[in-house]
Coordinates of C-alpha atoms in Angstrom, one line a residue:
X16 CA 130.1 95.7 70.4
X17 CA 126.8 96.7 72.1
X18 CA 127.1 100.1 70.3
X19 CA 127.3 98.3 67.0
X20 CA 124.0 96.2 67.7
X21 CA 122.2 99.6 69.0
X22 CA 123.0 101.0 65.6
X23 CA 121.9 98.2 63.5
X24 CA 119.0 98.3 65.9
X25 CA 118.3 101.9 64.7
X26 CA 119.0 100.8 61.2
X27 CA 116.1 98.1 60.8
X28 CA 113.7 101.1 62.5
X29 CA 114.1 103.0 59.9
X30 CA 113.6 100.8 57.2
X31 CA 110.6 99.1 58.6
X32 CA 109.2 102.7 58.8
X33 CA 110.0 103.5 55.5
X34 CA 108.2 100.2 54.5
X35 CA 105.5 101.0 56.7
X36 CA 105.2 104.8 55.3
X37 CA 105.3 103.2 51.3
X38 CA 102.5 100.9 52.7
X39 CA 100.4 103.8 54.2
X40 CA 101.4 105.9 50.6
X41 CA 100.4 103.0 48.5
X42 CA 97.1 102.6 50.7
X43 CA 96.1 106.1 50.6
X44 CA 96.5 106.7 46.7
X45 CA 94.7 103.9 46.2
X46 CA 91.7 105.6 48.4
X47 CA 92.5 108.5 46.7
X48 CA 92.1 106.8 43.4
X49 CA 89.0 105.2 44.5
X50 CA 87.1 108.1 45.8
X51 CA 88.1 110.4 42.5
X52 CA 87.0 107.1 40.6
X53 CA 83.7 106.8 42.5
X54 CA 82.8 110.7 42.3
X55 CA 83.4 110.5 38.4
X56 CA 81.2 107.7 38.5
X57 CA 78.8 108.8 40.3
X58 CA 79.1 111.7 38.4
X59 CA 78.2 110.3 35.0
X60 CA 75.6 108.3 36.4
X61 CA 73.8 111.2 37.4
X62 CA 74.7 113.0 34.2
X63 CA 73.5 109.3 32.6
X64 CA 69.9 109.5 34.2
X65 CA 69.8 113.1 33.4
X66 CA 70.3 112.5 30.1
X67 CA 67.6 109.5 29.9
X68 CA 65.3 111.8 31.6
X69 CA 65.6 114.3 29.2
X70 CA 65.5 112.0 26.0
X71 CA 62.5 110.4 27.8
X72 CA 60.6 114.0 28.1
X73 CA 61.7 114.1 24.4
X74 CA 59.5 111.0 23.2
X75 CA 56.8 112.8 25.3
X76 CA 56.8 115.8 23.7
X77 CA 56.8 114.5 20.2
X78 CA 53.3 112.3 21.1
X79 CA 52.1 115.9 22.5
X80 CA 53.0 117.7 19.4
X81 CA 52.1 115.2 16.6
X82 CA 48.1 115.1 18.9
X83 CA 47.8 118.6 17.6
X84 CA 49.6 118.5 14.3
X85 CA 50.6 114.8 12.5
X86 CA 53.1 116.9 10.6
X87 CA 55.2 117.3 13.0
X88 CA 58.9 116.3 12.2
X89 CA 60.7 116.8 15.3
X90 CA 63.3 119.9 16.3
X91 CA 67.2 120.1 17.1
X92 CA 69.4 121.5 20.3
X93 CA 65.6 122.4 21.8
X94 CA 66.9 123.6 25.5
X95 CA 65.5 122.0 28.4
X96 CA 66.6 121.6 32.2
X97 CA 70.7 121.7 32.3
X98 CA 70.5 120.0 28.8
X99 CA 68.9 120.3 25.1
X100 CA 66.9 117.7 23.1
X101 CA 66.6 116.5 19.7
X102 CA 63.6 115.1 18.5
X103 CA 63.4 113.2 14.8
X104 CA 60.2 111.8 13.6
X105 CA 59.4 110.0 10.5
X106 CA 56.6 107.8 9.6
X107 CA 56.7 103.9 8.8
X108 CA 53.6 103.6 7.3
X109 CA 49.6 105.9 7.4
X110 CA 49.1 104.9 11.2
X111 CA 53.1 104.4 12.7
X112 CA 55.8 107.0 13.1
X113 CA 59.2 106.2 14.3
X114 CA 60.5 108.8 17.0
X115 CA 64.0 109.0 18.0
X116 CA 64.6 111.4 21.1
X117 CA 68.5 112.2 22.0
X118 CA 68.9 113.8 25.7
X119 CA 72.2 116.0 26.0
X120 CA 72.4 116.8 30.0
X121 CA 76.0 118.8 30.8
X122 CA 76.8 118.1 34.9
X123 CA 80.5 118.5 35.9
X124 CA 81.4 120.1 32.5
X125 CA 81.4 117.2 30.6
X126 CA 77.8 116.2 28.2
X127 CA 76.4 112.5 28.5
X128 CA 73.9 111.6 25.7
X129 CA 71.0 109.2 25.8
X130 CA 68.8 108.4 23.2
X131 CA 65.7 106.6 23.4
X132 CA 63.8 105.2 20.0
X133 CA 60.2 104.3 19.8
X134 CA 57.1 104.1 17.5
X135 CA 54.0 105.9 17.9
X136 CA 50.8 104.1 16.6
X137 CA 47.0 105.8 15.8
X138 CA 45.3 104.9 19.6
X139 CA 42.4 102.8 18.3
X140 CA 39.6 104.4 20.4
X141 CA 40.2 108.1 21.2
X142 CA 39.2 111.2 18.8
X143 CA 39.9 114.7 19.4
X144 CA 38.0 117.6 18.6
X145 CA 39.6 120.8 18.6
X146 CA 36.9 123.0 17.3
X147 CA 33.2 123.2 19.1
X148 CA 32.1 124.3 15.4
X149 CA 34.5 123.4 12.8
X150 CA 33.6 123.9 8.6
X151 CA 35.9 122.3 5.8
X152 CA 36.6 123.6 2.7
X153 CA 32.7 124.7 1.8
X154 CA 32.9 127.1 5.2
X155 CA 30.0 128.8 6.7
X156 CA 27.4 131.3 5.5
X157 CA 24.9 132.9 7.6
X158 CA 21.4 134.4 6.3
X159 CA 18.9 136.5 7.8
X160 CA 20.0 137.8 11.7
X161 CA 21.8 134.2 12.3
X162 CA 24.2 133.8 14.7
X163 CA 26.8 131.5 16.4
X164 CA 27.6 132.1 20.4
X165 CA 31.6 130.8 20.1
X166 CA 34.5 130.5 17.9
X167 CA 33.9 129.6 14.3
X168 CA 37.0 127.6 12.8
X169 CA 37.0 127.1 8.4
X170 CA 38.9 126.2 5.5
X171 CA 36.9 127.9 3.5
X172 CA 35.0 131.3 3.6
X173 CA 32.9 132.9 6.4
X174 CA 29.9 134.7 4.9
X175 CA 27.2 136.6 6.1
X176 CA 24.5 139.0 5.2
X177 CA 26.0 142.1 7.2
X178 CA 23.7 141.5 10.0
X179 CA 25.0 138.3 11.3
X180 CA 26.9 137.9 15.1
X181 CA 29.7 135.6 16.0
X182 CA 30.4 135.9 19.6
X183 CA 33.4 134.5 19.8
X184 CA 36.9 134.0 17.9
X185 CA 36.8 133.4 14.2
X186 CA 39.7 131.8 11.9
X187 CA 39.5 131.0 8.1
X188 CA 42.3 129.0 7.7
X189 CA 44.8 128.8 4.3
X190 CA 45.9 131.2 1.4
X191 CA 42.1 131.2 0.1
X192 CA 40.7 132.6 3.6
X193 CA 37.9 134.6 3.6
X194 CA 35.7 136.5 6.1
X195 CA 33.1 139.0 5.3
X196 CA 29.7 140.1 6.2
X197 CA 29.5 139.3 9.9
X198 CA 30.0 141.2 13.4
X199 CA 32.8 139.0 15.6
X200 CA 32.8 140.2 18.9
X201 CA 36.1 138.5 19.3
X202 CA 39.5 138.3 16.9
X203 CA 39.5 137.7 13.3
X204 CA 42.3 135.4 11.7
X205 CA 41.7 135.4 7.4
X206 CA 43.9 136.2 4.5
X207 CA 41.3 138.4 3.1
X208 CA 38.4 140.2 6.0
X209 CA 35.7 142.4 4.5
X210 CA 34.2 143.2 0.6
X211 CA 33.1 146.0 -1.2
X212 CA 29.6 146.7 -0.4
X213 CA 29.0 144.4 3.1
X214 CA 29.6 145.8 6.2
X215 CA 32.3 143.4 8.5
X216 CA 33.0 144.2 11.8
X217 CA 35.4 143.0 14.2
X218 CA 35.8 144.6 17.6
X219 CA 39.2 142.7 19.2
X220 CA 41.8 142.7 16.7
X221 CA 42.4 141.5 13.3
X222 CA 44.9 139.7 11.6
X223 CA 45.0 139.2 7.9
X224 CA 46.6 140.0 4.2
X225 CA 44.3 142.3 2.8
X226 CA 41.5 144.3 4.4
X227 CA 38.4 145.8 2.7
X228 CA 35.5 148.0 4.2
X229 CA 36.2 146.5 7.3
X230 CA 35.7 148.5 11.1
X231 CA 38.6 146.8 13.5
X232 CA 37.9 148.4 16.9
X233 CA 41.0 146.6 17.7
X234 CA 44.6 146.5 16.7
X235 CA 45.0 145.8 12.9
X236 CA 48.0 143.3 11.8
X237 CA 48.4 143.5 8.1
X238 CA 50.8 141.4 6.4
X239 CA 50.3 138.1 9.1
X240 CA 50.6 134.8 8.3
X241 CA 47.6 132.4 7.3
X242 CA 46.3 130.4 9.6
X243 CA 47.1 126.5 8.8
X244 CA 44.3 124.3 7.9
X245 CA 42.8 121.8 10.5
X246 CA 41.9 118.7 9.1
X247 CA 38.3 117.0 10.2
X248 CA 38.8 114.6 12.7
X249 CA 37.1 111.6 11.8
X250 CA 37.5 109.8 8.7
X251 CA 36.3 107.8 6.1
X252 CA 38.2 104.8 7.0
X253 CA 37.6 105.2 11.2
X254 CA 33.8 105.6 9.7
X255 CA 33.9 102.1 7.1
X256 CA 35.3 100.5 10.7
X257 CA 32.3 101.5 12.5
X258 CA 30.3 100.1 9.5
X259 CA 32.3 97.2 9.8
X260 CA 30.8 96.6 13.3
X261 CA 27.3 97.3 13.1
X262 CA 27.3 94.5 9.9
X263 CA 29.1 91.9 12.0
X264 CA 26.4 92.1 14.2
X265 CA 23.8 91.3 11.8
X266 CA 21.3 93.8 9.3
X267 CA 17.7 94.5 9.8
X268 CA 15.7 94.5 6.4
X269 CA 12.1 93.9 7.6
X270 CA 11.4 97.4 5.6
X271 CA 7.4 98.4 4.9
X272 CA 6.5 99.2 1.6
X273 CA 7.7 102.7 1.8
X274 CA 11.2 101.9 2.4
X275 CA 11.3 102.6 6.1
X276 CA 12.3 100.2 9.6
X277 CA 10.4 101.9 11.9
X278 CA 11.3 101.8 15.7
X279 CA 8.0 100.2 16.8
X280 CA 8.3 100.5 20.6
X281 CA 10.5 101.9 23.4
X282 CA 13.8 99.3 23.0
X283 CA 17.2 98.9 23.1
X284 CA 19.8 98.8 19.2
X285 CA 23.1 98.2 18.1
X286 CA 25.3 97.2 17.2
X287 CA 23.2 96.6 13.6
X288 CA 22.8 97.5 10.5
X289 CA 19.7 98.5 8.7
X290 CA 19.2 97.9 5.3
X291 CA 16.7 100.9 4.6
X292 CA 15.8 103.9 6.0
X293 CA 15.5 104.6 9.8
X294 CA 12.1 106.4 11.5
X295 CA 12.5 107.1 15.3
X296 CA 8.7 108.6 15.9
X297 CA 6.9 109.2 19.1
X298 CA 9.4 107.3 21.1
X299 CA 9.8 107.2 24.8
X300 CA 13.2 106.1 24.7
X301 CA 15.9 104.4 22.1
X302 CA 18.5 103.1 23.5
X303 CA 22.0 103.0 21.8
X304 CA 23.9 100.0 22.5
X305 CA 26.3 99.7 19.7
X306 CA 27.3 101.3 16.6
X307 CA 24.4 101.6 14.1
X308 CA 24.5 101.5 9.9
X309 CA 21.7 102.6 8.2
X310 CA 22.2 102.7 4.7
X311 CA 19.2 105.5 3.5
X312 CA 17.7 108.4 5.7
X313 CA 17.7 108.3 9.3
X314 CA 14.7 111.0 10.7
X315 CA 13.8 111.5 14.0
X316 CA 10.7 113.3 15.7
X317 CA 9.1 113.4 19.6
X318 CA 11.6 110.7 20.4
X319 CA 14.4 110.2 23.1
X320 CA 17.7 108.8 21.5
X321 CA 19.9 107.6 24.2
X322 CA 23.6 105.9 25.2
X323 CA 23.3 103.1 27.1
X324 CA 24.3 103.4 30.6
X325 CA 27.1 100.1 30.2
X326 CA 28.6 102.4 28.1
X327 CA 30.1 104.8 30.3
X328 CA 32.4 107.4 29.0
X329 CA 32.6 105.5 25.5
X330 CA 30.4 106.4 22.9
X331 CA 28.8 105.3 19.5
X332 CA 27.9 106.1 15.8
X333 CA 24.9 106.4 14.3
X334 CA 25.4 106.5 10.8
X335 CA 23.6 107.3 7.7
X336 CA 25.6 106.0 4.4
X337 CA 24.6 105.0 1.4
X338 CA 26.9 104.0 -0.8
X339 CA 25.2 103.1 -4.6
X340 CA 23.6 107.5 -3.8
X341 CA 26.4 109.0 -1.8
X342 CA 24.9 112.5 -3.0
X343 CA 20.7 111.5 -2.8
X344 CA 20.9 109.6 0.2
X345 CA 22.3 108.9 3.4
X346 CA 20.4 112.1 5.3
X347 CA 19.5 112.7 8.3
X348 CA 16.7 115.2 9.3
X349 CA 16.4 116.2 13.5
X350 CA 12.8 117.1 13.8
X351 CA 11.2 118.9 16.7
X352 CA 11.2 117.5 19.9
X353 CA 14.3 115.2 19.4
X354 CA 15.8 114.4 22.9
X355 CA 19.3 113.2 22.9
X356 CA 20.9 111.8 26.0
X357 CA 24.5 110.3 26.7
X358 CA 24.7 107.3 29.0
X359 CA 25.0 109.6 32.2
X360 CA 28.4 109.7 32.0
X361 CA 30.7 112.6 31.6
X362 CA 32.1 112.6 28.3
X363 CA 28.9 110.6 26.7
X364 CA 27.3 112.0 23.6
X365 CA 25.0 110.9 20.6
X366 CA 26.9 111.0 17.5
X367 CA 25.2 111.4 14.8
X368 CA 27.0 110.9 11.0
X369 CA 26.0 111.9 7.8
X370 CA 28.0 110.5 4.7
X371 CA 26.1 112.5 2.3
X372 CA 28.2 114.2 -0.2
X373 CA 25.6 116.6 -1.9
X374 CA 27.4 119.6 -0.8
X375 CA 30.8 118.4 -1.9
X376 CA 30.1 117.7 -5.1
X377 CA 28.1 121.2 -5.6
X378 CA 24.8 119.9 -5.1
X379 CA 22.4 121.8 -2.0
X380 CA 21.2 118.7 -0.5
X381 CA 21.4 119.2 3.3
X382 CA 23.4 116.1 4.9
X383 CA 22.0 116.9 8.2
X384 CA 18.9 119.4 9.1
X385 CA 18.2 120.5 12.7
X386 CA 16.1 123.0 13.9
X387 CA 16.3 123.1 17.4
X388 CA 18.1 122.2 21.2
X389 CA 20.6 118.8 21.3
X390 CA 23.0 119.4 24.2
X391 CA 23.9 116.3 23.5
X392 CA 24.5 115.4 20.2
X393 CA 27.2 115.8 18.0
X394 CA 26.4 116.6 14.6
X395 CA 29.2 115.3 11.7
X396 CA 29.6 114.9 7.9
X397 CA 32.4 115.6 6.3
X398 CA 31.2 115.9 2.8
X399 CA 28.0 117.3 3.4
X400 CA 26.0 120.6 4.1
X401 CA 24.3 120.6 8.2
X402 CA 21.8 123.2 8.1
X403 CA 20.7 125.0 11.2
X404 CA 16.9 126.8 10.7
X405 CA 16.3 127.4 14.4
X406 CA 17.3 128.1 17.5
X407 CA 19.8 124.6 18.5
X408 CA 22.3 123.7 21.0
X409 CA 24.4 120.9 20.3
X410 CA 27.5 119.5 21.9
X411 CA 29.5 120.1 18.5
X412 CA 29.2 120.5 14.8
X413 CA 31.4 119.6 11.9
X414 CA 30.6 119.6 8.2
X415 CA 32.4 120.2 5.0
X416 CA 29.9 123.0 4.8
X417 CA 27.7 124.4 7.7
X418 CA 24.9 126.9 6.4
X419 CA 22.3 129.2 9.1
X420 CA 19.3 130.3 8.3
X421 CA 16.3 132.8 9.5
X422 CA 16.9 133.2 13.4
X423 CA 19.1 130.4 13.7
X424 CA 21.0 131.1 16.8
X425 CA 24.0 128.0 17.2
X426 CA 25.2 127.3 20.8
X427 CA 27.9 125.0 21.2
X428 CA 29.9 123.6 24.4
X429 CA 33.4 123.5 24.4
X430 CA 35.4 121.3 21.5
X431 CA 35.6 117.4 22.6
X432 CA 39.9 116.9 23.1
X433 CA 39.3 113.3 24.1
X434 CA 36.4 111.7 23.0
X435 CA 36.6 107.9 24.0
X436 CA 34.9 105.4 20.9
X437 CA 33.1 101.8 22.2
X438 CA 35.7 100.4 19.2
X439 CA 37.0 101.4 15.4
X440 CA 40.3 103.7 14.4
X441 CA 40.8 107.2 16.3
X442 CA 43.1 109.6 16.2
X443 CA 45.4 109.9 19.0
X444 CA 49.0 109.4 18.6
X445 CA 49.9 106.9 21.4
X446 CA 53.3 104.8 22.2
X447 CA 53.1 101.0 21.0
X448 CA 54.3 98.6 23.9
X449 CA 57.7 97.3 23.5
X450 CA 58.9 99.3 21.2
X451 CA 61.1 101.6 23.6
X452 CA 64.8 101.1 23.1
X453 CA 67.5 102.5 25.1
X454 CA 71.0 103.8 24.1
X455 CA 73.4 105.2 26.1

């Protein structure tokens, strides 16, 4: 009997541990489970931020590329990091473009995607210059023993008399490139360098279609690619705006018999506009508070022409425009001992803009004439002719055509890649807030 009980005794053991050891199975699978659960988790999260991270660096990279070229449509499989990115860009309208970036990261031998969409908007007060002396499609030519000390950037032709220096880099952009006549101390980029009877010179190397009584001290690459055109960076419409403000602030048309407002005293202008021409004489000191409009000739002699100090980095138009005689009017002549200061902060220049269109419409009226040292002054018109007679310095220069004559000798600083406006349209492709969308 006891020997009976001892063995049903044994029995139950051995069930209860079997129940016991389905328990502990069940338990530990389910751990197992678990923990292979959590690492693949974990696992495509990390491949998930990956993947935003590199769909993020995408939308960064197409702001970056369309700031240097707003033809930029985006680019496929591009690798970067442990994954590749796919950038597609198309515009909504002349100042939005709709990006889509798709991040592919691979981690664990699987790929996660994520995909960001945003729009891009024209940043309303920064323009960049790329060029520290830039011509459009008129180009430059260069008489007498005129020079330029740095790169020389066109659309159109480079001419000189044979006897003329560029120290620097020079590029004449497009099919129709052209450069003859000068000495660059640097490389030469043009379809066509040299012509029959005028010496060129290049001592780095050049790169070009055709080449014609030309000495390259350098390598010569036949058979290269143009150079793309660089639009001008300000335009008509970012100019109208600036109009725009001055107007809203009021016109000046207390104008003496001649036509002229003249600055009468030391004093501070702008934003205004004046409804004749504009004569900054014997001056001790003009100060620029806002954009200016003056629709006839703006001239300037023994004068200081100055940005406020409120304005900081930002800076300000002058303008000369004159609609009803685009190609008669609207010019601006820099006379000797013209002294123009930013607000004394870095970044601060006196813009001066001509919207004379003599030059584009084959006339030889010069939009803007200077003759001598402006470290501070940029120099623009985009339809006109700037003509340098003497020695001059300026901060930058940009013209449809840009002409130098007897010893003119043009220094420039470098090109302005952020150039910060007090208001009015610019030119820098920035991300609009709110318009990020994720998808994952």
């Amino acid at each position: 009997m006891k020997k009976n009980i001892y063995k049903n005794q044994q029995g139950q053991i051995i069930v209860i541990g079997l129940v016991f050891f389905a328990i502990l199975l069940i338990f530990s699978t389910a751990i197992l489970v678990g923990v292979s659960n959590y690492i693949r988790s974990e696992r495509l999260n990390i491949s998930k931020v990956q993947a935003l991270h590199l769909a993020e660096a995408g939308i960064d990279k197409a702001a970056y590329e369309l700031n240097q070229n707003s033809n930029y449509m985006g680019e496929s499989n591009t690798a970067l990091g442990n994954g590749t990115v796919t950038i597609s860009v198309s515009s909504i309208d002349a100042e939005r473009k709709r990006v889509t970036s798709e991040g592919a990261a691979v981690y664990g031998g699987k790929t996660t995607k994520s995909t960001i969409k945003a729009i891009l908007a024209i940043n309303n007060n920064v323009i960049s210059f790329r060029y520290g002396i830039q011509a459009g499609n008129g180009g430059f030519t260069l008489a007498n023993t005129s020079s330029i000390t740095g790169n020389a950037f066109s659309t159109g032709p480079i001419i000189g008399s044979g006897s003329n220096y560029i120290h620097g880099d020079i590029i004449s952009a497009g099919p129709s490139g052209w450069v003859y006549g000068v000495h660059a101390t640097g490389n030469v980029f043009s379809h066509t360098i040299g012509k029959s009877g005028t010496g060129t010179s290049v001592d780095k190397d050049a790169y070009y279609v055709t080449k014609t009584n030309t000495t390259v001290t350098g390598a010569s690459h036949p058979n290269s690619p143009d150079q793309a055109p660089a639009p001008l960076p300000i335009s008509d419409a970012q100019i109208s705006q600036w109009e725009t403000d001055a107007a809203a602030e009021g016109t000046i048309s207390t104008c003496d018999a001649e036509g002229n407002y003249n600055i009468p005293d030391s004093m501070s202008l702008g934003p205004k506009k004046i409804a004749c021409n504009l004569v900054i004489k014997n001056i001790a000191e003009l100060k620029i508070t806002g954009p200016i409009w003056v629709t006839g000739n703006i001239t300037t002699k023994s004068s200081t022409i100055k940005m406020d100090p409120n304005l900081g980095s930002a800076n300000v138009a002058i303008i000369a425009d004159n609609p009803s005689n685009m190609s008669g009017s609207g010019i601006i002549d820099i006379q000797t001992s013209t002294d123009f200061q930013g607000s004394g902060s870095a970044g601060s220049f006196v813009f001066m803009i001509s919207q004379n269109n003599s030059a584009e419409t084959g006339g030889s009226t010069a939009a803007i004439s200077q003759g001598q040292s402006a470290t501070a002054l940029v120099a623009y018109a985009s339809h006109g002719l700037v003509n340098f007679s003497n020695s001059a310095n300026v901060k930058e220069a940009t013209a449809y055509k840009i002409s130098l004559q007897n010893t003119a000798n043009v220094t420039y600083d470098s090109g302005l890649p952020s150039t910060l406006f007090e208001s009015g349209p610019g030119a820098s492709w920035t991300f609009t807030p709110g318009s990020y969308t994720i998808e994952h």
